[in-house]
Coordinates of C-alpha atoms and ligand atoms in Angstrom, one line a residue:
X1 CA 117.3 114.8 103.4
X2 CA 114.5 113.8 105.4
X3 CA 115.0 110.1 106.2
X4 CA 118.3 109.0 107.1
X5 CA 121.1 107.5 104.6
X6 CA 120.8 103.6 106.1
X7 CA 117.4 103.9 105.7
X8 CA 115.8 100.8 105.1
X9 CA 113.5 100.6 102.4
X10 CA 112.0 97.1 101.1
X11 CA 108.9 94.9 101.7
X12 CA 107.8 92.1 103.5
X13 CA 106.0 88.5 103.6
X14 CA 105.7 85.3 105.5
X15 CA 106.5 81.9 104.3
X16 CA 103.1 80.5 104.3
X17 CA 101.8 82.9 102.4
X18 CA 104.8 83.1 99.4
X19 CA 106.9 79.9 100.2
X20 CA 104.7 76.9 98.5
X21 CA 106.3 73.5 98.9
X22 CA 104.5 72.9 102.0
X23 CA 105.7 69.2 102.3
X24 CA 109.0 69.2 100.3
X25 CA 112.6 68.9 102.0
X26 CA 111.0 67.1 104.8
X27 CA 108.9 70.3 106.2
X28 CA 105.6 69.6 108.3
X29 CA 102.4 70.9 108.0
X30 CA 101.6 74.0 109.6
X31 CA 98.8 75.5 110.5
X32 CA 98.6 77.6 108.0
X33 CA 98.5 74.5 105.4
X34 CA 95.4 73.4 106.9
X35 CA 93.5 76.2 106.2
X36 CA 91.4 76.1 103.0
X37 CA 91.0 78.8 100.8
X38 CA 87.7 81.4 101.1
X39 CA 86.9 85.0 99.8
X40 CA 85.8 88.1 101.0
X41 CA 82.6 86.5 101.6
X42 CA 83.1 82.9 102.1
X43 CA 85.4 82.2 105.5
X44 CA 88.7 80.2 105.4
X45 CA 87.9 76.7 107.5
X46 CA 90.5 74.8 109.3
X47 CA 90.5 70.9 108.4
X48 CA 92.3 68.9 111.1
X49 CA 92.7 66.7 108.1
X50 CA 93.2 67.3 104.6
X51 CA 90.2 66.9 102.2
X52 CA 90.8 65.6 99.2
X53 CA 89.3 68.1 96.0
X54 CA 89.6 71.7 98.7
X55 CA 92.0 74.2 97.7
X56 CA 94.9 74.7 100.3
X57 CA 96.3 77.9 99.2
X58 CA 99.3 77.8 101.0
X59 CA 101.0 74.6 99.4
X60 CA 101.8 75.9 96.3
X61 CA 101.3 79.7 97.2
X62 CA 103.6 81.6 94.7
X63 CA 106.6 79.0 94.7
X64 CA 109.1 81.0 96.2
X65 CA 110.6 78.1 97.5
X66 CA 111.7 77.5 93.9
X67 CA 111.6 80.9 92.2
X68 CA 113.5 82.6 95.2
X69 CA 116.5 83.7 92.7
X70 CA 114.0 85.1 89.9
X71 CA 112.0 86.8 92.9
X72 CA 115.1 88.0 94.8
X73 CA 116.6 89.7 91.8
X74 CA 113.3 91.7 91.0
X75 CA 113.8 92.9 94.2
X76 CA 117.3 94.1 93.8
X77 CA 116.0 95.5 90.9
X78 CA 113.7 97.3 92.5
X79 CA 116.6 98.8 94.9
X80 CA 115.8 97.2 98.4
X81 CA 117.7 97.3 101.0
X82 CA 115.9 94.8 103.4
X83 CA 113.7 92.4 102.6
X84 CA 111.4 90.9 105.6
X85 CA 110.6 87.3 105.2
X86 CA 109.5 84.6 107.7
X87 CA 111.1 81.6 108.4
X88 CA 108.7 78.3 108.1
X89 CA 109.3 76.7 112.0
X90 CA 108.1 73.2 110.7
X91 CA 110.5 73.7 107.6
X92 CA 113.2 73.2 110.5
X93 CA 111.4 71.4 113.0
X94 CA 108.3 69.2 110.9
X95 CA 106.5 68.2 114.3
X96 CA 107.8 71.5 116.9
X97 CA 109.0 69.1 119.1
X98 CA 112.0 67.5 117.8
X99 CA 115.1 68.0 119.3
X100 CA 117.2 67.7 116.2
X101 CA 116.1 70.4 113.3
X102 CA 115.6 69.2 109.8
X103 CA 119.0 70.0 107.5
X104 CA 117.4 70.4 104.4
X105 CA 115.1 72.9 105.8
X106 CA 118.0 74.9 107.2
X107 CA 119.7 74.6 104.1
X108 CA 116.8 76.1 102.0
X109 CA 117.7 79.6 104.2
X110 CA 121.2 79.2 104.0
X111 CA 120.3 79.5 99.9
X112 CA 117.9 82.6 100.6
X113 CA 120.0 84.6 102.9
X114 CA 123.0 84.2 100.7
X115 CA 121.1 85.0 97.7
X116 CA 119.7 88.2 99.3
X117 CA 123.5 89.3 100.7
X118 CA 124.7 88.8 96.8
X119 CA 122.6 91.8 96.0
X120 CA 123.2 93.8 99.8
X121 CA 119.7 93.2 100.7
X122 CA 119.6 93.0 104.4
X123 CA 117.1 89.9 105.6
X124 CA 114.6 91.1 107.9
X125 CA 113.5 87.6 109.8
X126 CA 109.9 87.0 111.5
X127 CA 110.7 83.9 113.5
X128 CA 106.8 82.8 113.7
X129 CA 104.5 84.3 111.5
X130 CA 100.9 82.5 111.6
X131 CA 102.5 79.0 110.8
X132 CA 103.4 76.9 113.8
X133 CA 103.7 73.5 113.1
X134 CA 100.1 71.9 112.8
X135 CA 101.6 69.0 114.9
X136 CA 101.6 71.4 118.1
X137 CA 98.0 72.5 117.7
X138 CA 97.1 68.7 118.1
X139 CA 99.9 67.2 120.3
X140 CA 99.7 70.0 123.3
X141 CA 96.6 72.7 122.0
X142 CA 99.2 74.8 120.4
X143 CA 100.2 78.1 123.0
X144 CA 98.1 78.0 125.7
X145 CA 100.4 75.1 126.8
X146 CA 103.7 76.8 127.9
X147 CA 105.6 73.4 127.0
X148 CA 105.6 75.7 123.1
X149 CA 108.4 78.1 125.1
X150 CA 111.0 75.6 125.5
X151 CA 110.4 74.5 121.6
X152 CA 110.1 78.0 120.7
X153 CA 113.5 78.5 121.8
X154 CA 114.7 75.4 120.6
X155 CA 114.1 76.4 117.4
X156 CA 115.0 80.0 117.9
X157 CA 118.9 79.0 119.3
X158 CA 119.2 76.6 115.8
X159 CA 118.1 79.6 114.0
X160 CA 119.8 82.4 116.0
X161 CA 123.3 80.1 115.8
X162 CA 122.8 78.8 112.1
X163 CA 122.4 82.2 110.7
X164 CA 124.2 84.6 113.2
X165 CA 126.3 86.2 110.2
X166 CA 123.8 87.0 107.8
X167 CA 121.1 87.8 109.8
X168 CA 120.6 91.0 112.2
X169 CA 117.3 91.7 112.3
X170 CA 114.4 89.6 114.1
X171 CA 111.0 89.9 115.0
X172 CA 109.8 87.6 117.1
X173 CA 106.2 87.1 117.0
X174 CA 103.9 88.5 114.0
X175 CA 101.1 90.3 115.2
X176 CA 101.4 89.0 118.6
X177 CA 98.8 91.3 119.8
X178 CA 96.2 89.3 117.4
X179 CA 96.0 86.9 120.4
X180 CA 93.8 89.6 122.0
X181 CA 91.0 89.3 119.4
X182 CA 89.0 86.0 118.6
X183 CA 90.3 85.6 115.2
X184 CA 94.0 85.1 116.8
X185 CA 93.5 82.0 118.7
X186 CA 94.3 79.9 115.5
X187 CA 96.2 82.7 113.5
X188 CA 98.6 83.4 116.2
X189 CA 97.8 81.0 119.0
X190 CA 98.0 77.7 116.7
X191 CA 94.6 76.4 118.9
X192 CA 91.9 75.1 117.8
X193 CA 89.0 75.9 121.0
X194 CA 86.0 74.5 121.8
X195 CA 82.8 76.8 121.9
X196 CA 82.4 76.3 125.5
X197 CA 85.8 77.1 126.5
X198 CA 86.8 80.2 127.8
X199 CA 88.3 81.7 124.8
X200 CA 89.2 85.0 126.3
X201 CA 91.5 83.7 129.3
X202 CA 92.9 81.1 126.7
X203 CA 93.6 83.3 124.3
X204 CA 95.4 85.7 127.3
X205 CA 97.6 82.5 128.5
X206 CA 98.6 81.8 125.3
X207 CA 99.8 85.3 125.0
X208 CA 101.8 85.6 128.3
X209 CA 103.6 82.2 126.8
X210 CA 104.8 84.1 123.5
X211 CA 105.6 86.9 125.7
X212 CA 107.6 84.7 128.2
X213 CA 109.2 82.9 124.9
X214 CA 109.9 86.4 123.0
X215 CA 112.0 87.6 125.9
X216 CA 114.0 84.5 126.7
X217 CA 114.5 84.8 122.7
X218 CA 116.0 88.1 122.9
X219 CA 117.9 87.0 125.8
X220 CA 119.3 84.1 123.9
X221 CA 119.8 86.4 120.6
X222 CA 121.9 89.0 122.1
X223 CA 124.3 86.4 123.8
X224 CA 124.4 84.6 120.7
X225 CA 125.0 88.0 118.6
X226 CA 125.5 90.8 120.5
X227 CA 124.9 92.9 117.4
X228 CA 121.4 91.4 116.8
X229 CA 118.6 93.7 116.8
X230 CA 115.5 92.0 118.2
X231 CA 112.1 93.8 117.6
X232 CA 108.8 93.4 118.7
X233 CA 105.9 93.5 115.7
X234 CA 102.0 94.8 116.6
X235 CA 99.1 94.7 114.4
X236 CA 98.5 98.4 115.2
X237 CA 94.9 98.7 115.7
X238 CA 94.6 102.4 115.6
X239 CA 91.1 103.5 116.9
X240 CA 89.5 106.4 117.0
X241 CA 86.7 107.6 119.2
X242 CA 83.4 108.6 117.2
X243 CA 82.4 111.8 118.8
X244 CA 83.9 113.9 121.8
X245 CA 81.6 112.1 123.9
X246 CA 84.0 111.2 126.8
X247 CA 82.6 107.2 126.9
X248 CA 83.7 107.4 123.4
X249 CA 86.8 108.8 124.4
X250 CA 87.4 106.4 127.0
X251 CA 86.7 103.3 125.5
X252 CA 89.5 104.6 122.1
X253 CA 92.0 104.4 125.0
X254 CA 90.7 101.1 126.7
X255 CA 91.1 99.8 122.7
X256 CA 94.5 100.9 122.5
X257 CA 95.7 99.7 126.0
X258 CA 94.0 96.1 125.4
X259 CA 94.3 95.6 121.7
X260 CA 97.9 97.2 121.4
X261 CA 99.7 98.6 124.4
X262 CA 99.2 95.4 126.7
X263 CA 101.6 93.1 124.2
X264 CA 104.3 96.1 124.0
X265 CA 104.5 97.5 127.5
X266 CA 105.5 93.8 128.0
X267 CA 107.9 93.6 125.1
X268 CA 109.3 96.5 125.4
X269 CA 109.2 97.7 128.9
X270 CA 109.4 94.4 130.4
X271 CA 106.5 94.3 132.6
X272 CA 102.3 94.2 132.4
X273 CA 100.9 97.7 132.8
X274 CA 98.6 97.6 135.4
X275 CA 95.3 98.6 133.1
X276 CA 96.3 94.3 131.9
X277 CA 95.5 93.3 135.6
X278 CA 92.3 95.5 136.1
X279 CA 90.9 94.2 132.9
X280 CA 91.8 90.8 133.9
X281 CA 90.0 91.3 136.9
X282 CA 87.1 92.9 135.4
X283 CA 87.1 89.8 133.6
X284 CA 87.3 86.9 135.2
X285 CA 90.4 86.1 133.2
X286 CA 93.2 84.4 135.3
X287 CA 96.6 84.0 134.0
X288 CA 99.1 81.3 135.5
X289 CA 102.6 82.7 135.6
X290 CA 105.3 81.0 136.8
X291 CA 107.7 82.9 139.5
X292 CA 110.2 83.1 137.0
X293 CA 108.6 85.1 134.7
X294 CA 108.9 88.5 135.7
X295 CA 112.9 88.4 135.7
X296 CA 112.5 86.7 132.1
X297 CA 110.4 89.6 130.7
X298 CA 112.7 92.3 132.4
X299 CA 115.5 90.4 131.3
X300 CA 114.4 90.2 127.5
X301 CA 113.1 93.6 126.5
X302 CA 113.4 94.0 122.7
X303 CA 115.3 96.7 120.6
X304 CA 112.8 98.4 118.4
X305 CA 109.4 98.2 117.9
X306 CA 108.2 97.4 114.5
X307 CA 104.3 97.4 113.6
X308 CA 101.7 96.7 110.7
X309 CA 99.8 99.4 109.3
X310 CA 96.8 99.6 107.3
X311 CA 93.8 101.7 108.2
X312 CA 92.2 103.0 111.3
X313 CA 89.0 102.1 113.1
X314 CA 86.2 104.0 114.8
X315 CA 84.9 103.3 118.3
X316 CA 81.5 104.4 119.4
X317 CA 79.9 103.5 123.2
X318 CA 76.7 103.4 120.6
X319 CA 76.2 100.1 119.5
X320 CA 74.2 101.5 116.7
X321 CA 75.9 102.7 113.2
X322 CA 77.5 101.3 110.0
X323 CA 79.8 98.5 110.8
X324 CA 83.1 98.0 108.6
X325 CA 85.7 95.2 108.1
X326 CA 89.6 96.0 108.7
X327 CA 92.9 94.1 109.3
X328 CA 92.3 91.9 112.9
X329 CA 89.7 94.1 114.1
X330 CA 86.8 96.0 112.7
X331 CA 85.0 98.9 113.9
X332 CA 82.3 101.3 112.7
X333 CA 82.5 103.8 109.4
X334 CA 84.3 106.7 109.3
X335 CA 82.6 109.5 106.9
X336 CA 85.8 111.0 106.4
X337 CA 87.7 108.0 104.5
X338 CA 87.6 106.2 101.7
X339 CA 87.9 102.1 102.0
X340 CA 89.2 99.8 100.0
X341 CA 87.6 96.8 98.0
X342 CA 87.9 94.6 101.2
X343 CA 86.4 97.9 103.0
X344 CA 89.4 98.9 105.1
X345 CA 89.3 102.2 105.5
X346 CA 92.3 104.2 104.3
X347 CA 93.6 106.9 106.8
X348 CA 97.6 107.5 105.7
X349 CA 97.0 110.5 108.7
X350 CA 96.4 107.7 111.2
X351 CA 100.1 106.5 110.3
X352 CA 101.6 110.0 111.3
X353 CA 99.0 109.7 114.7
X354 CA 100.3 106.4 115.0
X355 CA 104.0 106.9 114.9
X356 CA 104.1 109.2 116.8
X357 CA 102.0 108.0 119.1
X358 CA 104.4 105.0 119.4
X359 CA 107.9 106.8 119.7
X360 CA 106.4 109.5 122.9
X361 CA 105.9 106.3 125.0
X362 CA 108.9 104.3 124.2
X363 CA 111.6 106.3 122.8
X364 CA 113.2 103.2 120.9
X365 CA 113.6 102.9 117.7
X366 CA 110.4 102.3 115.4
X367 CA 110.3 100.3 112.1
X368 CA 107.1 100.0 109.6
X369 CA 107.3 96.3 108.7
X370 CA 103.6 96.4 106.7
X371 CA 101.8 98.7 104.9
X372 CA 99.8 98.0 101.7
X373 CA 96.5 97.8 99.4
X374 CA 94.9 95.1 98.9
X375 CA 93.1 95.1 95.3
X376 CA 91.9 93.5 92.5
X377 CA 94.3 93.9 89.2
X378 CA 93.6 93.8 85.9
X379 CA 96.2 93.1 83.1
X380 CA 95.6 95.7 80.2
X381 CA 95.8 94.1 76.5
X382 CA 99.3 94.8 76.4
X383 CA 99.5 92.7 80.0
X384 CA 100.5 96.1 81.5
X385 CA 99.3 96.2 85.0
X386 CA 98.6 99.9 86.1
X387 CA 98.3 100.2 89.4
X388 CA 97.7 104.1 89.8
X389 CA 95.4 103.6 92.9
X390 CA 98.2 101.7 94.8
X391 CA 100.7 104.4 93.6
X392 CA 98.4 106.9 95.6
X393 CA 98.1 104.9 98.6
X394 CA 101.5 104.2 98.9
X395 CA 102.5 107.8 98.3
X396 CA 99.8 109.1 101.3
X397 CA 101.3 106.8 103.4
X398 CA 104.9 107.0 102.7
X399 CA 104.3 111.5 102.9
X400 CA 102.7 111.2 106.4
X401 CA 105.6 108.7 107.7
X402 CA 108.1 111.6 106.2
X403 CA 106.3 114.2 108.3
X404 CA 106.6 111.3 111.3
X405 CA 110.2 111.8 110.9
X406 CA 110.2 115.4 110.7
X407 CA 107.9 115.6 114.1
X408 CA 111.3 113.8 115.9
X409 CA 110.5 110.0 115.2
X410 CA 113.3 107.5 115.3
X411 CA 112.3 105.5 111.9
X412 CA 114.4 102.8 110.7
X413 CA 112.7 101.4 108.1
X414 CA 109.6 100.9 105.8
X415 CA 108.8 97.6 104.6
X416 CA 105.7 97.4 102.0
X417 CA 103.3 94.4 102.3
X418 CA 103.4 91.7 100.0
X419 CA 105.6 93.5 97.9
X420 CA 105.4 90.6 95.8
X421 CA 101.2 88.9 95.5
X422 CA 100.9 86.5 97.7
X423 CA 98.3 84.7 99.6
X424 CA 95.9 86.5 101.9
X425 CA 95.9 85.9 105.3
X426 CA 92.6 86.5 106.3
X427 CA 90.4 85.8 103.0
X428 CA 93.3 82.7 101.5
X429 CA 92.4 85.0 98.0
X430 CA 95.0 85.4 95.6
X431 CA 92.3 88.4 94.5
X432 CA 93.4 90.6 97.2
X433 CA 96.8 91.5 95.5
X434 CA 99.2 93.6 97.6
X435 CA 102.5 93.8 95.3
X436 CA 104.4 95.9 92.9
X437 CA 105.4 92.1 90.9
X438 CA 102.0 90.3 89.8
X439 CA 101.9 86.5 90.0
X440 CA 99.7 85.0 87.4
X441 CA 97.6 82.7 89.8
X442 CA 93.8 83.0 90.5
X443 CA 91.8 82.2 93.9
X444 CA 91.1 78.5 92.6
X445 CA 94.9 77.8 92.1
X446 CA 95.6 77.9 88.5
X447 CA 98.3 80.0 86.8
X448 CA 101.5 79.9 85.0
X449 CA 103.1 81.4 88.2
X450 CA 104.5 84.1 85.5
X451 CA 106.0 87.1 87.7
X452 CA 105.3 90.7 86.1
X453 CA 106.1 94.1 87.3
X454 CA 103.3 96.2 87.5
X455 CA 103.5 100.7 86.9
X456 CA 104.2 100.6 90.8
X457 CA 107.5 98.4 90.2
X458 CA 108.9 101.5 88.6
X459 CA 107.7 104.0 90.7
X460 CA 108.7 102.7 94.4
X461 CA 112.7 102.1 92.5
X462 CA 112.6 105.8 92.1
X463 CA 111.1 106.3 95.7
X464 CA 114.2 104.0 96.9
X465 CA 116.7 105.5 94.8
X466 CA 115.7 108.9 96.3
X467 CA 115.8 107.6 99.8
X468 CA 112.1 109.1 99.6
X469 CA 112.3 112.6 98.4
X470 CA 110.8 111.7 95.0
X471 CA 107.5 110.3 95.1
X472 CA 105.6 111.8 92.4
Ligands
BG6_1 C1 98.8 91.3 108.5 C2 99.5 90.0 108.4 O1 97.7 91.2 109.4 O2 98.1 91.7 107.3 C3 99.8 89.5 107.0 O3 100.7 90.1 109.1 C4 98.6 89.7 106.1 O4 100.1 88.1 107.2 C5 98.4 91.2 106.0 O5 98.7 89.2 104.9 C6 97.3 91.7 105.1 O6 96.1 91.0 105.4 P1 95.3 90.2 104.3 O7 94.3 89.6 105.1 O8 94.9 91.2 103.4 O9 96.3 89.3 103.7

């Protein structure tokens, strides 16, 4: 047997992107709900109002919020074990900054949860996943103001106390390293930045706030649970260098120290590494931290470290050469890879690299919370969906993950993306489908919302019924 019995198979989404009812049961706007749609080609704008006749995917999104028993069931069906889901902070506090939550939105994942323990499928929860309330991007310029910590934890002692028995496992911050990239400073960092503002420091700030916040979180969990496992979740931007060129070499390993490492040597080691304070200096960045800080972070070090996976880049010191789009970052082409329609490139050997690569520097216990093609669907005239090329993806990167384990890696888990279609995060198309259950909706919003299980349905319930061994 080559992963271990508790293993825990499943798949993952966040509320913005699955939950709809953006403004039912007294829930606020969040950023994500003022985000329009776009395509691969078009960007997604953010409205600091809402325009009347624009298409704001995430308020309907696929309905979970009222087809969570249909959806839940598929996904017994289907075998899970876990299933990783966000919770929607304005759902429970509408502005951020109340001190009372909102009883209805609590109530909506008392429902959940106890629908998911009904079938033993264990919630995995991502406290803030691209959707703080709008309200704290206008009132305080959302986390590069560290008043967001003490409502951050406000939120996370209602959620941590409210659902201490049916909840174990946390993640505090999606992607948190997306703060180090342009693109996060509204994705992650719920701010909206002027152009002649230094983004960069901002952006830094910002992320030493969710770092300060993640650990007083974990802190708070394990006194409120002691059995609560609190992980840490990168966007692993796995990059290679482009020749043996040392510069090339050099600058992979400045990627992964800047765009990765920085966010969990904090999280999990519970202090900066000091590569953070050279490139700071080299910078010009400079980061207020308060005195307190460095007992916080060594005093709220998480218990696994769990990470998104999709492709892998390529770094070259030559700026010249074919430049290709991935998840967060991009990078140049690799000749050796195929890419997918949205040109990721698809390297199920980077996730072996990767895992590994993970587990020799921290030794804790590692979890695959995404992982996933994006592609366009097509129901046959029988409104069959076969999905053969997702199939193959899945099964590349579920083999290398196996070998992973066999090279020593502490795994606990694999959670497929958007194992039900959902919105995209980066493009807001309903196009990009991820899932093994189709949801009849198209990129302008129309759809009966109808849920079907495509060929992959069938084929991951036999890779969970064989904890893995059968994935033909
Ligand atoms: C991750 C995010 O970056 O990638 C998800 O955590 C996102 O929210 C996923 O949906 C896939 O990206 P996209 O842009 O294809 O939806």
């Amino acid at each position: 047997m080559r992963m271990k019995s508790n293993f825990l198979w499943g798949g993952a989404t966040a509320a913005n992107q699955f939950e709809g009812a953006w403004n039912e049961g007294g829930k606020g706007p969040s950023t994500a709900d003022m985000f329009t749609g776009g395509t691969h080609t078009i960007p997604r704008r953010i409205t600091r109002t809402l325009e009347e006749n624009t298409h704001y995917p995430s308020h309907e999104a696929i309905d979970f919020y009222h087809h969570y028993k249909e959806d839940i069931r598929l996904f017994s069906d289907m075998g899970f074990k876990t299933f990783r889901l966000s919770i929607a902070w304005s759902r429970i506090f509408p502005n951020g900054d109340e001190l009372k939550p909102n009883e209805e939105g609590l109530k909506f994942y008392d429902k959940v949860f106890d629908e998911l323990l009904k079938y033993n499928i264990e919630p995995l929860v991502t406290i803030s996943h691209y959707e703080t309330p709008f309200a704290l991007t206008e009132k305080y310029k959302g986390w590069s103001n560290r008043k967001l910590i003490e409502f951050y934890t406000r939120y996370c002692s209602v959620i941590f106390n409210r659902y201490k028995d049916r909840v174990k496992y946390w993640l505090t911050f999606n992607e948190i390293n997306c703060l180090t990239v342009p693109f996060g400073a509204y994705m992650a960092g719920g701010m909206i930045l002027d152009e002649n503002e230094n983004n960069e420091e901002i952006r830094f700030q910002a992320l030493h706030h969710q770092f300060v916040a993640s650990a007083k979180a974990v802190k708070l969990g394990h006194e409120i649970n002691p059995k609560f496992k609190i992980g840490c979740m990168i966007a692993y931007m796995c990059s290679y260098p482009k020749t043996c060129n040392p510069n090339d070499v050099i600058l992979a390993q400045q990627k992964d120290q800047i765009n990765n490492m920085i966010c969990s040597d904090v999280q999990v080691r519970g202090y900066y590494p000091g590569f953070a304070f050279r490139y700071f200096e080299d910078n010009g960045i400079k980061i207020k931290m308060e005195k307190e800080d460095e007992d916080i972070l060594k005093e709220g070090c998480v218990d696994f470290y769990s990470f998104s996976y999709y492709m892998s880049n390529v770094v070259s010191s030559d700026k010249n050469g074919e430049e290709v789009s991935g998840n967060v970052l991009g990078g140049f082409k690799n000749p050796y890879l195929k890419a997918s329609d949205w040109g990721w490139q698809i390297d199920p050997k980077g996730l072996r690299w990767t895992l590994n690569h993970i587990y020799d520097r921290y030794q804790i216990p590692v979890m695959v919370v995404e992982n996933g093609l994006g592609a366009v669907d097509k129901l046959d005239s029988d409104g069959s969906i076969n999905d053969d090329y997702r199939i193959d993806y899945l099964r590349d990167h579920i083999k290398e993950m196996e070998e992973a384990v066999k090279d020593g890696v502490e795994l606990m888990g694999y959670t497929m993306w958007g194992c039900i279609d959902l919105v995209s995060a980066s493009t807001g198309e309903m196009k990009k489908r991820y899932g093994f259950i189709y949801v009849d909706k198209d990129n302008e919003g129309n759809g009966s919302l109808k849920r079907i299980p495509k060929k992959s349905f069938k084929w991951y319930k036999k890779v969970i019924e064989s904890n893995g061994e059968d994935l033909n």
